[in-house]
PDB file of N, CA and C in Angstrom:
ATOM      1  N   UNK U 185       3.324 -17.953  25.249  1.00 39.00           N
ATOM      2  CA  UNK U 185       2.774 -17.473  23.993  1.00 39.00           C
ATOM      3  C   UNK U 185       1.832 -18.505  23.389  1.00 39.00           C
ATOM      4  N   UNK U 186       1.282 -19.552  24.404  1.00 43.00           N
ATOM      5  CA  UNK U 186       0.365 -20.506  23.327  1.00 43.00           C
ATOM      6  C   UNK U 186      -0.775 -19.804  22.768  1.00 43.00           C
ATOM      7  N   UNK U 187      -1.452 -18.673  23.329  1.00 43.00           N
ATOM      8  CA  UNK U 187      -2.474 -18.015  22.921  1.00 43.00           C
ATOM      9  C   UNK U 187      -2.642 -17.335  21.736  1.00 43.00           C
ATOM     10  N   UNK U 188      -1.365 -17.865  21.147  1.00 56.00           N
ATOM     11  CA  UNK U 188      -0.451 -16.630  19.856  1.00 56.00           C
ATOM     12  C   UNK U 188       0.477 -17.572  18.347  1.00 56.00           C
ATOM     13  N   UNK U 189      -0.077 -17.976  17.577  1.00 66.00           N
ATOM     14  CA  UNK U 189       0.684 -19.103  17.090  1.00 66.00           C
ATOM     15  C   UNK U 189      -0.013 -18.357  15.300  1.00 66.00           C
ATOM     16  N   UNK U 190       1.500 -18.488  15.071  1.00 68.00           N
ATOM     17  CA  UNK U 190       1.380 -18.106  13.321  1.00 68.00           C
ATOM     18  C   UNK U 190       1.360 -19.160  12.288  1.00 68.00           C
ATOM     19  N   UNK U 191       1.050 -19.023  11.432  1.00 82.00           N
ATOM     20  CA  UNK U 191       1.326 -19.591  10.174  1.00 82.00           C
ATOM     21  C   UNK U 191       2.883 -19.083   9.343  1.00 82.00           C
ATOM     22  N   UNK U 192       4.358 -19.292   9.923  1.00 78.00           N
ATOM     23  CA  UNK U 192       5.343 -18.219   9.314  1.00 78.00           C
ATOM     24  C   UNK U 192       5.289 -18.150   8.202  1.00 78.00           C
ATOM     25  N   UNK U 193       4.416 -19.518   7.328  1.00 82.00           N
ATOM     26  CA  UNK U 193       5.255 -19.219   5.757  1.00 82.00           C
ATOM     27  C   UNK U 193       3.926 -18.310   5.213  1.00 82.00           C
ATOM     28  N   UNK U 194       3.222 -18.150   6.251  1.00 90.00           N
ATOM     29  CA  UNK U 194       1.760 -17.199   5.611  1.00 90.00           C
ATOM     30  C   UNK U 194       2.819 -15.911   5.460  1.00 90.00           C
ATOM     31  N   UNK U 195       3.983 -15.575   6.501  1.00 92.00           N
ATOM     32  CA  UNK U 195       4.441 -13.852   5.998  1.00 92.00           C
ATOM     33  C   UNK U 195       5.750 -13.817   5.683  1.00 92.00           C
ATOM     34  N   UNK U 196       6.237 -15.390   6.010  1.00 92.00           N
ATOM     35  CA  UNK U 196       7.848 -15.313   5.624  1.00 92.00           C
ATOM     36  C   UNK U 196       8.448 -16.271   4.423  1.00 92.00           C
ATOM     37  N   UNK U 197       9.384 -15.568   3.526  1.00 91.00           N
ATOM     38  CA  UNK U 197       9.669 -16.765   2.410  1.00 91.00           C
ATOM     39  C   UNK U 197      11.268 -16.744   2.350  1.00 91.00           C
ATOM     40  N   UNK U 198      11.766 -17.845   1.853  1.00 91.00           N
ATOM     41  CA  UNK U 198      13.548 -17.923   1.612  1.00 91.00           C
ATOM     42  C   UNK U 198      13.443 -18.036   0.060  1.00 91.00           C
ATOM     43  N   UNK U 199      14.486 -17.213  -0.509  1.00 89.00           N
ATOM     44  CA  UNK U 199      14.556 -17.275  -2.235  1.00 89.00           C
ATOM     45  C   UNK U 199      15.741 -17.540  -2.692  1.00 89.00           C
ATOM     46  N   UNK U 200      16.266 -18.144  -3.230  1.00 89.00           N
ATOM     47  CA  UNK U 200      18.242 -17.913  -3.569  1.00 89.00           C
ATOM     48  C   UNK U 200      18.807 -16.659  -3.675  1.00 89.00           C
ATOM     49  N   UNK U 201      17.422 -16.509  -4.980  1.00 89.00           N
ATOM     50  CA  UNK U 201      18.036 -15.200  -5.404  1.00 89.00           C
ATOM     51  C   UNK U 201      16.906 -13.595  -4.536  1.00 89.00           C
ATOM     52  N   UNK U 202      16.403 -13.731  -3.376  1.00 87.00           N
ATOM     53  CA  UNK U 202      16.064 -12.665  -2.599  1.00 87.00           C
ATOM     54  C   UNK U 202      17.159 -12.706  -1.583  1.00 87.00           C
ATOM     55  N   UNK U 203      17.631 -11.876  -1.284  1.00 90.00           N
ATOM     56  CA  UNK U 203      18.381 -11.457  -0.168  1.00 90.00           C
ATOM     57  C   UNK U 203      19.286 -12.508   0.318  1.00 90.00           C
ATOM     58  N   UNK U 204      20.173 -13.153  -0.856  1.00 86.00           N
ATOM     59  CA  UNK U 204      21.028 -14.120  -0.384  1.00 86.00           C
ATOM     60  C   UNK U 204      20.368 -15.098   0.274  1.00 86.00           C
ATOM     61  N   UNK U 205      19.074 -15.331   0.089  1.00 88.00           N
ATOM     62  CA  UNK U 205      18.533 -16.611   0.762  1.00 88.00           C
ATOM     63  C   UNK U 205      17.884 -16.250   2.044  1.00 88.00           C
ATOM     64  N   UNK U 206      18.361 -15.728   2.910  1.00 89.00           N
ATOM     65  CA  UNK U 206      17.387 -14.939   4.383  1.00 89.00           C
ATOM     66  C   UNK U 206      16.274 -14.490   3.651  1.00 89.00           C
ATOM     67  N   UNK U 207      16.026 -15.173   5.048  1.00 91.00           N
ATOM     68  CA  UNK U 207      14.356 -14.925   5.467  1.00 91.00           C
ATOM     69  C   UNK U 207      13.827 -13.516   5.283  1.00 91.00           C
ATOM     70  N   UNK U 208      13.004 -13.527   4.465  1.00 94.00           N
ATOM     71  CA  UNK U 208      12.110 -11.815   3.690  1.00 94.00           C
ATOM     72  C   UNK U 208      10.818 -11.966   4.636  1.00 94.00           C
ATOM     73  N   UNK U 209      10.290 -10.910   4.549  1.00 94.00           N
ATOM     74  CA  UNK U 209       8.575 -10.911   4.886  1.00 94.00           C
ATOM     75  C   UNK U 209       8.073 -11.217   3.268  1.00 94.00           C
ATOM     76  N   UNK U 210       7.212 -12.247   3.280  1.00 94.00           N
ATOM     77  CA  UNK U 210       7.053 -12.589   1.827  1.00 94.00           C
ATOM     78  C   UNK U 210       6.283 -11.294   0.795  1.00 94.00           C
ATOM     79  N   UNK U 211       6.678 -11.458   0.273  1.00 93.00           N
ATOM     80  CA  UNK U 211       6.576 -10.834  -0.958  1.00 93.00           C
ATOM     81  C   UNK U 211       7.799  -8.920  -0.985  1.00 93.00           C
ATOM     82  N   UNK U 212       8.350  -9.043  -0.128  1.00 95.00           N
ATOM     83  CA  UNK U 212       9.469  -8.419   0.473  1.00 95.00           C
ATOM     84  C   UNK U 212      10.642  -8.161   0.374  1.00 95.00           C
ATOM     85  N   UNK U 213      11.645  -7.100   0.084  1.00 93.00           N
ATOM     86  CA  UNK U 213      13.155  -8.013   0.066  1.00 93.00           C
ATOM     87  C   UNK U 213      13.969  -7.432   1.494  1.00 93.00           C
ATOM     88  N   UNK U 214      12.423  -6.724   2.601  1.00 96.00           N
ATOM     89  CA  UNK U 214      13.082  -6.951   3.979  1.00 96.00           C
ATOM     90  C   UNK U 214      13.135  -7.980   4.762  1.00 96.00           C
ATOM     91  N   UNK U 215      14.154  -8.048   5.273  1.00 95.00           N
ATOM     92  CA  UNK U 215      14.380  -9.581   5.947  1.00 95.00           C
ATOM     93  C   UNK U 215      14.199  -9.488   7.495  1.00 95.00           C
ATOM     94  N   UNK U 216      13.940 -10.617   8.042  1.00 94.00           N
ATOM     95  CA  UNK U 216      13.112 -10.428   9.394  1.00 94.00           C
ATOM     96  C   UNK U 216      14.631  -9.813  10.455  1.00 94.00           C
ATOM     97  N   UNK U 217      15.710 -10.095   9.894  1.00 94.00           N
ATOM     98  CA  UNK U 217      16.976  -9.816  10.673  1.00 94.00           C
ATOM     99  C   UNK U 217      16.779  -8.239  10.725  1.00 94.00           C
ATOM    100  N   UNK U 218      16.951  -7.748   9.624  1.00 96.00           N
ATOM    101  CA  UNK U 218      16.209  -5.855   9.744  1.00 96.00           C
ATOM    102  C   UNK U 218      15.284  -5.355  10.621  1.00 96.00           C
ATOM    103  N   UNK U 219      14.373  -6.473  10.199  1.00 97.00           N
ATOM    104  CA  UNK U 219      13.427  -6.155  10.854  1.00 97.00           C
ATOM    105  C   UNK U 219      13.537  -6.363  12.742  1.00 97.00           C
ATOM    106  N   UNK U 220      14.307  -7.189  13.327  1.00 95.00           N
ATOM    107  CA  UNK U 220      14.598  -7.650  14.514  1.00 95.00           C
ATOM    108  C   UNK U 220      15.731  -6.609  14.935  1.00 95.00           C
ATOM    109  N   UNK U 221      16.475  -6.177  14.235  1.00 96.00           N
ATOM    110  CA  UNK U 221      17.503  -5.200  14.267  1.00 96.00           C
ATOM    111  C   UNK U 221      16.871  -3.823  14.759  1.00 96.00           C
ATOM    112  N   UNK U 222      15.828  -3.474  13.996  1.00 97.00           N
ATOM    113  CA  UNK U 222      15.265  -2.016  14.187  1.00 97.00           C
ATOM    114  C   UNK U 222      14.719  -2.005  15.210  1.00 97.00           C
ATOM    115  N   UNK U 223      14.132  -2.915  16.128  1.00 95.00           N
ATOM    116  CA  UNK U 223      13.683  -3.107  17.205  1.00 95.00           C
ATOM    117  C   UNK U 223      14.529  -2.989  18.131  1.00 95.00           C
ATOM    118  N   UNK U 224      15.180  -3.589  17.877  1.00 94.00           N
ATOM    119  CA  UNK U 224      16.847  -3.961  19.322  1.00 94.00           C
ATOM    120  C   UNK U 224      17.107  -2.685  19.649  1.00 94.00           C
ATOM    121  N   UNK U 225      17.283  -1.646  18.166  1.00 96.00           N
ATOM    122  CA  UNK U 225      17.977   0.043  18.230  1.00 96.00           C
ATOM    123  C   UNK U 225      17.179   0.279  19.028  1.00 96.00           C
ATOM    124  N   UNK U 226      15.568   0.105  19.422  1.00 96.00           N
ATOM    125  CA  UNK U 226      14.752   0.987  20.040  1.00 96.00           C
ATOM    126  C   UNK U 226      13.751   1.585  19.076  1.00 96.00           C
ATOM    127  N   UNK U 227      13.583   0.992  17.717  1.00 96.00           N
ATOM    128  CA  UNK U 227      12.591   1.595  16.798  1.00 96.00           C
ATOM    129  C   UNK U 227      11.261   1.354  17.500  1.00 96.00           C
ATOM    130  N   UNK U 228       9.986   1.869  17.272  1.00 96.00           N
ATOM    131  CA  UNK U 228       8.700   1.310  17.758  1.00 96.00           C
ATOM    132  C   UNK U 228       8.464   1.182  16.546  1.00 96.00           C
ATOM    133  N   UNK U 229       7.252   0.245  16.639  1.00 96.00           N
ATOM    134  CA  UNK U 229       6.599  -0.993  15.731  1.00 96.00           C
ATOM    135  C   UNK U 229       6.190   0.332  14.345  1.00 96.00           C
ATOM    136  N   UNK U 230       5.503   1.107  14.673  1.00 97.00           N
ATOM    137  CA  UNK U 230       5.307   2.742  13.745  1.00 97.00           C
ATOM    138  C   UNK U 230       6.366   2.890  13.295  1.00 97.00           C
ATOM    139  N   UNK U 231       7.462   3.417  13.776  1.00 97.00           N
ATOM    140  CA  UNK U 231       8.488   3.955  13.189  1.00 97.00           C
ATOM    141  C   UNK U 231       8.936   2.956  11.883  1.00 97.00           C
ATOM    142  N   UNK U 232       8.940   1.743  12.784  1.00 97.00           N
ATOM    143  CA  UNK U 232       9.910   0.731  11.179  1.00 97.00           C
ATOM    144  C   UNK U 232       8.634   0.558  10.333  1.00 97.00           C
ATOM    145  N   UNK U 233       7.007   0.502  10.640  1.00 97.00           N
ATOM    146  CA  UNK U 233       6.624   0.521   9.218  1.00 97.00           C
ATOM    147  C   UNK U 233       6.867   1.314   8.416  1.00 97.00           C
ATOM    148  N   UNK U 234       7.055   2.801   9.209  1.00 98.00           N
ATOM    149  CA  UNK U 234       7.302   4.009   8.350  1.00 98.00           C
ATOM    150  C   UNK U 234       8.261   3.612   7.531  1.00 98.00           C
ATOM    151  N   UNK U 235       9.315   3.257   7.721  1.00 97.00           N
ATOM    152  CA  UNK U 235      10.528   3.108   6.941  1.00 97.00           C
ATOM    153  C   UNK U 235      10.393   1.946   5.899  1.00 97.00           C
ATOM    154  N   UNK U 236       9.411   0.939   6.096  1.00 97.00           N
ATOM    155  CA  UNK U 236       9.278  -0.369   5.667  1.00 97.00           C
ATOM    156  C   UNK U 236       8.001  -0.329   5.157  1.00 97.00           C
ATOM    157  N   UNK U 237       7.427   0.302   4.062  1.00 97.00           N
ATOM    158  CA  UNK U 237       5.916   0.723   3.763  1.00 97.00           C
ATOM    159  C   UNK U 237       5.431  -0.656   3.343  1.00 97.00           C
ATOM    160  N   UNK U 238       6.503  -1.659   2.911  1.00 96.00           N
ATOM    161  CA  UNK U 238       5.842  -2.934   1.877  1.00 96.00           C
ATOM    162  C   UNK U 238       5.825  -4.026   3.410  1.00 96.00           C
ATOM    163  N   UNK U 239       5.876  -3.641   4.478  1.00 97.00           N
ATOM    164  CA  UNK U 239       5.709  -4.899   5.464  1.00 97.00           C
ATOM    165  C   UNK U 239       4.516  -4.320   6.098  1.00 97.00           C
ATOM    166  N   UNK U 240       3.185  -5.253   6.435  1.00 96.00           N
ATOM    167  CA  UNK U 240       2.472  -4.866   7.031  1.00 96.00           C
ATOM    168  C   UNK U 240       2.150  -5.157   8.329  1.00 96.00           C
ATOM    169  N   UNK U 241       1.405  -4.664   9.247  1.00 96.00           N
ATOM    170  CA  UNK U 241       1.177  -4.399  10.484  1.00 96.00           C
ATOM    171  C   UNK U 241       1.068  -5.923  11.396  1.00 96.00           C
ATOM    172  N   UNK U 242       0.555  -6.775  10.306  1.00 94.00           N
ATOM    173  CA  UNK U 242       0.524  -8.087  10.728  1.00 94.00           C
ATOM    174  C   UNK U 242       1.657  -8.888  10.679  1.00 94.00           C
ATOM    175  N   UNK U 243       2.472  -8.773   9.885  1.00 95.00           N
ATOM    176  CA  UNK U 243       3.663  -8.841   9.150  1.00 95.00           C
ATOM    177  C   UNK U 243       4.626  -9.070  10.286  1.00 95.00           C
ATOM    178  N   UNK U 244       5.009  -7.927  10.762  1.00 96.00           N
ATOM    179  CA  UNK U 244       5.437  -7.493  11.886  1.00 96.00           C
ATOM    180  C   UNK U 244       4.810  -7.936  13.238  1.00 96.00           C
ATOM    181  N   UNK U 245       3.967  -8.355  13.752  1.00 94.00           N
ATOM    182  CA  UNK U 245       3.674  -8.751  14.357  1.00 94.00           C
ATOM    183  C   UNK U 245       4.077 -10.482  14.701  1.00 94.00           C
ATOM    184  N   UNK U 246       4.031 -11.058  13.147  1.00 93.00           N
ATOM    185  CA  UNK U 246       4.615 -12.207  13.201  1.00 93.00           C
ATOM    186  C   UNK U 246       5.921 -12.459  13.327  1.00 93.00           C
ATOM    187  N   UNK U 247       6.425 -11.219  12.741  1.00 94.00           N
ATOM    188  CA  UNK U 247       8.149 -10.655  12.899  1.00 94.00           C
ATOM    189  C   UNK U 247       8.701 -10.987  14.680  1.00 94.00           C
ATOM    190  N   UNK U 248       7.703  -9.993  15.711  1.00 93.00           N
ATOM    191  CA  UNK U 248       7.716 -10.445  17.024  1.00 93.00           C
ATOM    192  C   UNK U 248       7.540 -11.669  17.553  1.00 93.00           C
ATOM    193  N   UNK U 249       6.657 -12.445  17.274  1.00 91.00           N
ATOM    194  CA  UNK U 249       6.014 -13.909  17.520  1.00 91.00           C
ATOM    195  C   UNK U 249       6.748 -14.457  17.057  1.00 91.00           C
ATOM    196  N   UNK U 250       7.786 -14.808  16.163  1.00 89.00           N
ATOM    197  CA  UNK U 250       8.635 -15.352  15.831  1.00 89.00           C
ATOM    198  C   UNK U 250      10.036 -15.275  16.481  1.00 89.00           C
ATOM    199  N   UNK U 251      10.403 -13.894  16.633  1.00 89.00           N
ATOM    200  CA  UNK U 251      11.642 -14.228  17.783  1.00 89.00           C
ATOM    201  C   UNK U 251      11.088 -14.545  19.198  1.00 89.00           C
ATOM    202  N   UNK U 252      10.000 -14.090  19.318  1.00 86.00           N
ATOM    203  CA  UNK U 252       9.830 -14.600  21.335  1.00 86.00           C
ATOM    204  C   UNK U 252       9.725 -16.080  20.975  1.00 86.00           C
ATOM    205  N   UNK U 253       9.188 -17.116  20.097  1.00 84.00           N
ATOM    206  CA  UNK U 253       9.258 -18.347  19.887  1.00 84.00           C
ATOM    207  C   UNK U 253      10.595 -19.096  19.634  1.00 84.00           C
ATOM    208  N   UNK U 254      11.468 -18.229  18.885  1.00 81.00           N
ATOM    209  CA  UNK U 254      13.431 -18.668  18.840  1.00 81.00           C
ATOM    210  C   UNK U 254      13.724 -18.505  20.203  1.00 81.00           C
ATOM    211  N   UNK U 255      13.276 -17.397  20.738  1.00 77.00           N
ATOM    212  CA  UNK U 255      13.902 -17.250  22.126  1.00 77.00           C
ATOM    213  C   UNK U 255      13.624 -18.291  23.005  1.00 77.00           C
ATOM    214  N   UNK U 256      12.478 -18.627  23.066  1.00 73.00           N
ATOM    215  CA  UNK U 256      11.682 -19.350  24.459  1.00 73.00           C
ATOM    216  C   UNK U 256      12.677 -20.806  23.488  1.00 73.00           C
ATOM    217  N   UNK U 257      12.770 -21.058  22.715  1.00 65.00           N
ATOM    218  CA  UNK U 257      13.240 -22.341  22.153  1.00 65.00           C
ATOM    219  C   UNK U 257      14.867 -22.741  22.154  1.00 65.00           C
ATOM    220  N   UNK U 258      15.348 -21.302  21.600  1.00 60.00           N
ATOM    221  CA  UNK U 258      16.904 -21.417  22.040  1.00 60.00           C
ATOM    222  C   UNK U 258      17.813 -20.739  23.344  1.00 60.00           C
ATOM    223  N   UNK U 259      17.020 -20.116  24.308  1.00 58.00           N
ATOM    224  CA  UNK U 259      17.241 -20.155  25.391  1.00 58.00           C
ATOM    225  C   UNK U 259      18.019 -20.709  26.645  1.00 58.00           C
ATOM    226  N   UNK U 260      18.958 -21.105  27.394  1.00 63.00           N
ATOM    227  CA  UNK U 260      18.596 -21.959  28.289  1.00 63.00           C
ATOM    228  C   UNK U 260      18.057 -21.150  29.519  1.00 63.00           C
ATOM    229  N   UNK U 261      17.235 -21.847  30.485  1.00 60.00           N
ATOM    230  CA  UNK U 261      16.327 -21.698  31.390  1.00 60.00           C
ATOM    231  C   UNK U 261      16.685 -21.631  32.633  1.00 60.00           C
ATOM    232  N   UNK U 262      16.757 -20.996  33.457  1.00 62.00           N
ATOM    233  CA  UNK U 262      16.926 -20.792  34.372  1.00 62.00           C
ATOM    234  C   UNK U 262      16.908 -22.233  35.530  1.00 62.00           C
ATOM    235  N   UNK U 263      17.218 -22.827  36.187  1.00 62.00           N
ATOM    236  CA  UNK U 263      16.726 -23.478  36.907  1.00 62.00           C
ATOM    237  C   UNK U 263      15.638 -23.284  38.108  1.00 62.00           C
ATOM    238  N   UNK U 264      14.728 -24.087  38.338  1.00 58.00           N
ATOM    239  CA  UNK U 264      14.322 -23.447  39.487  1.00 58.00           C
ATOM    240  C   UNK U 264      15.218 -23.199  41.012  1.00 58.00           C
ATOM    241  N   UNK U 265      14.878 -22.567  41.761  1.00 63.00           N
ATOM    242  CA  UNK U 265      15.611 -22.487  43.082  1.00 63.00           C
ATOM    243  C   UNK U 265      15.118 -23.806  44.258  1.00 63.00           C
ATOM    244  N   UNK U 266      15.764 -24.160  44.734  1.00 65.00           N
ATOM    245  CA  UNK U 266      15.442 -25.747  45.696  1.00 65.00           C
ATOM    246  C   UNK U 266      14.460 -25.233  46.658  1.00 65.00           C
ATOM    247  N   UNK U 267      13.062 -25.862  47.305  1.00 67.00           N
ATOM    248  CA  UNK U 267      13.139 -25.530  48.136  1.00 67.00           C
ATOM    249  C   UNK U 267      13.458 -25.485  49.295  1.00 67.00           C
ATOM    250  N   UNK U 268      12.438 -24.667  50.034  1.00 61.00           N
ATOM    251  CA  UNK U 268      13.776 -24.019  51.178  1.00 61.00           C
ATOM    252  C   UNK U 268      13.284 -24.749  52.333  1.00 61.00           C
TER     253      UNK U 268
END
């Protein structure tokens, strides 16, 4: 994903008092966990804006770029295979 690199606090903010402190899409009180959730069910990227009118298209996009970046980071890796 180096071709792909966000600014998070450009779409994501933590508040005490928003959503118990989790992570919102800023200005939001959906939190990127919802948002990562609706995906997992099988939502497409359409469907959860539908449901989510105040997150935008970019929004969400950083929503993605942000877990493939937790992932690739908290992961562990496969080893390679020896060769043969």
């Amino acid at each position: 994903m180096d071709g792909m690199s966000f600014n998070y606090a450009e779409f994501f903010e933590r508040q005490r008092d928003v959503c118990g402190g989790e992570m919102v899409v800023k200005g939001t009180r959906v939190t990127v966990r919802t948002l990562l959730a609706s995906l997992a069910e099988g939502g497409s990227v359409d469907e959860i804006l539908a449901d989510f009118p105040t997150v935008s298209r970019e929004a969400m996009r950083a929503v993605i770029a942000f877990a493939a970046a937790s992932a690739e980071e908290d992961l562990p890796v496969p080893s390679a295979p020896a060769p043969a």
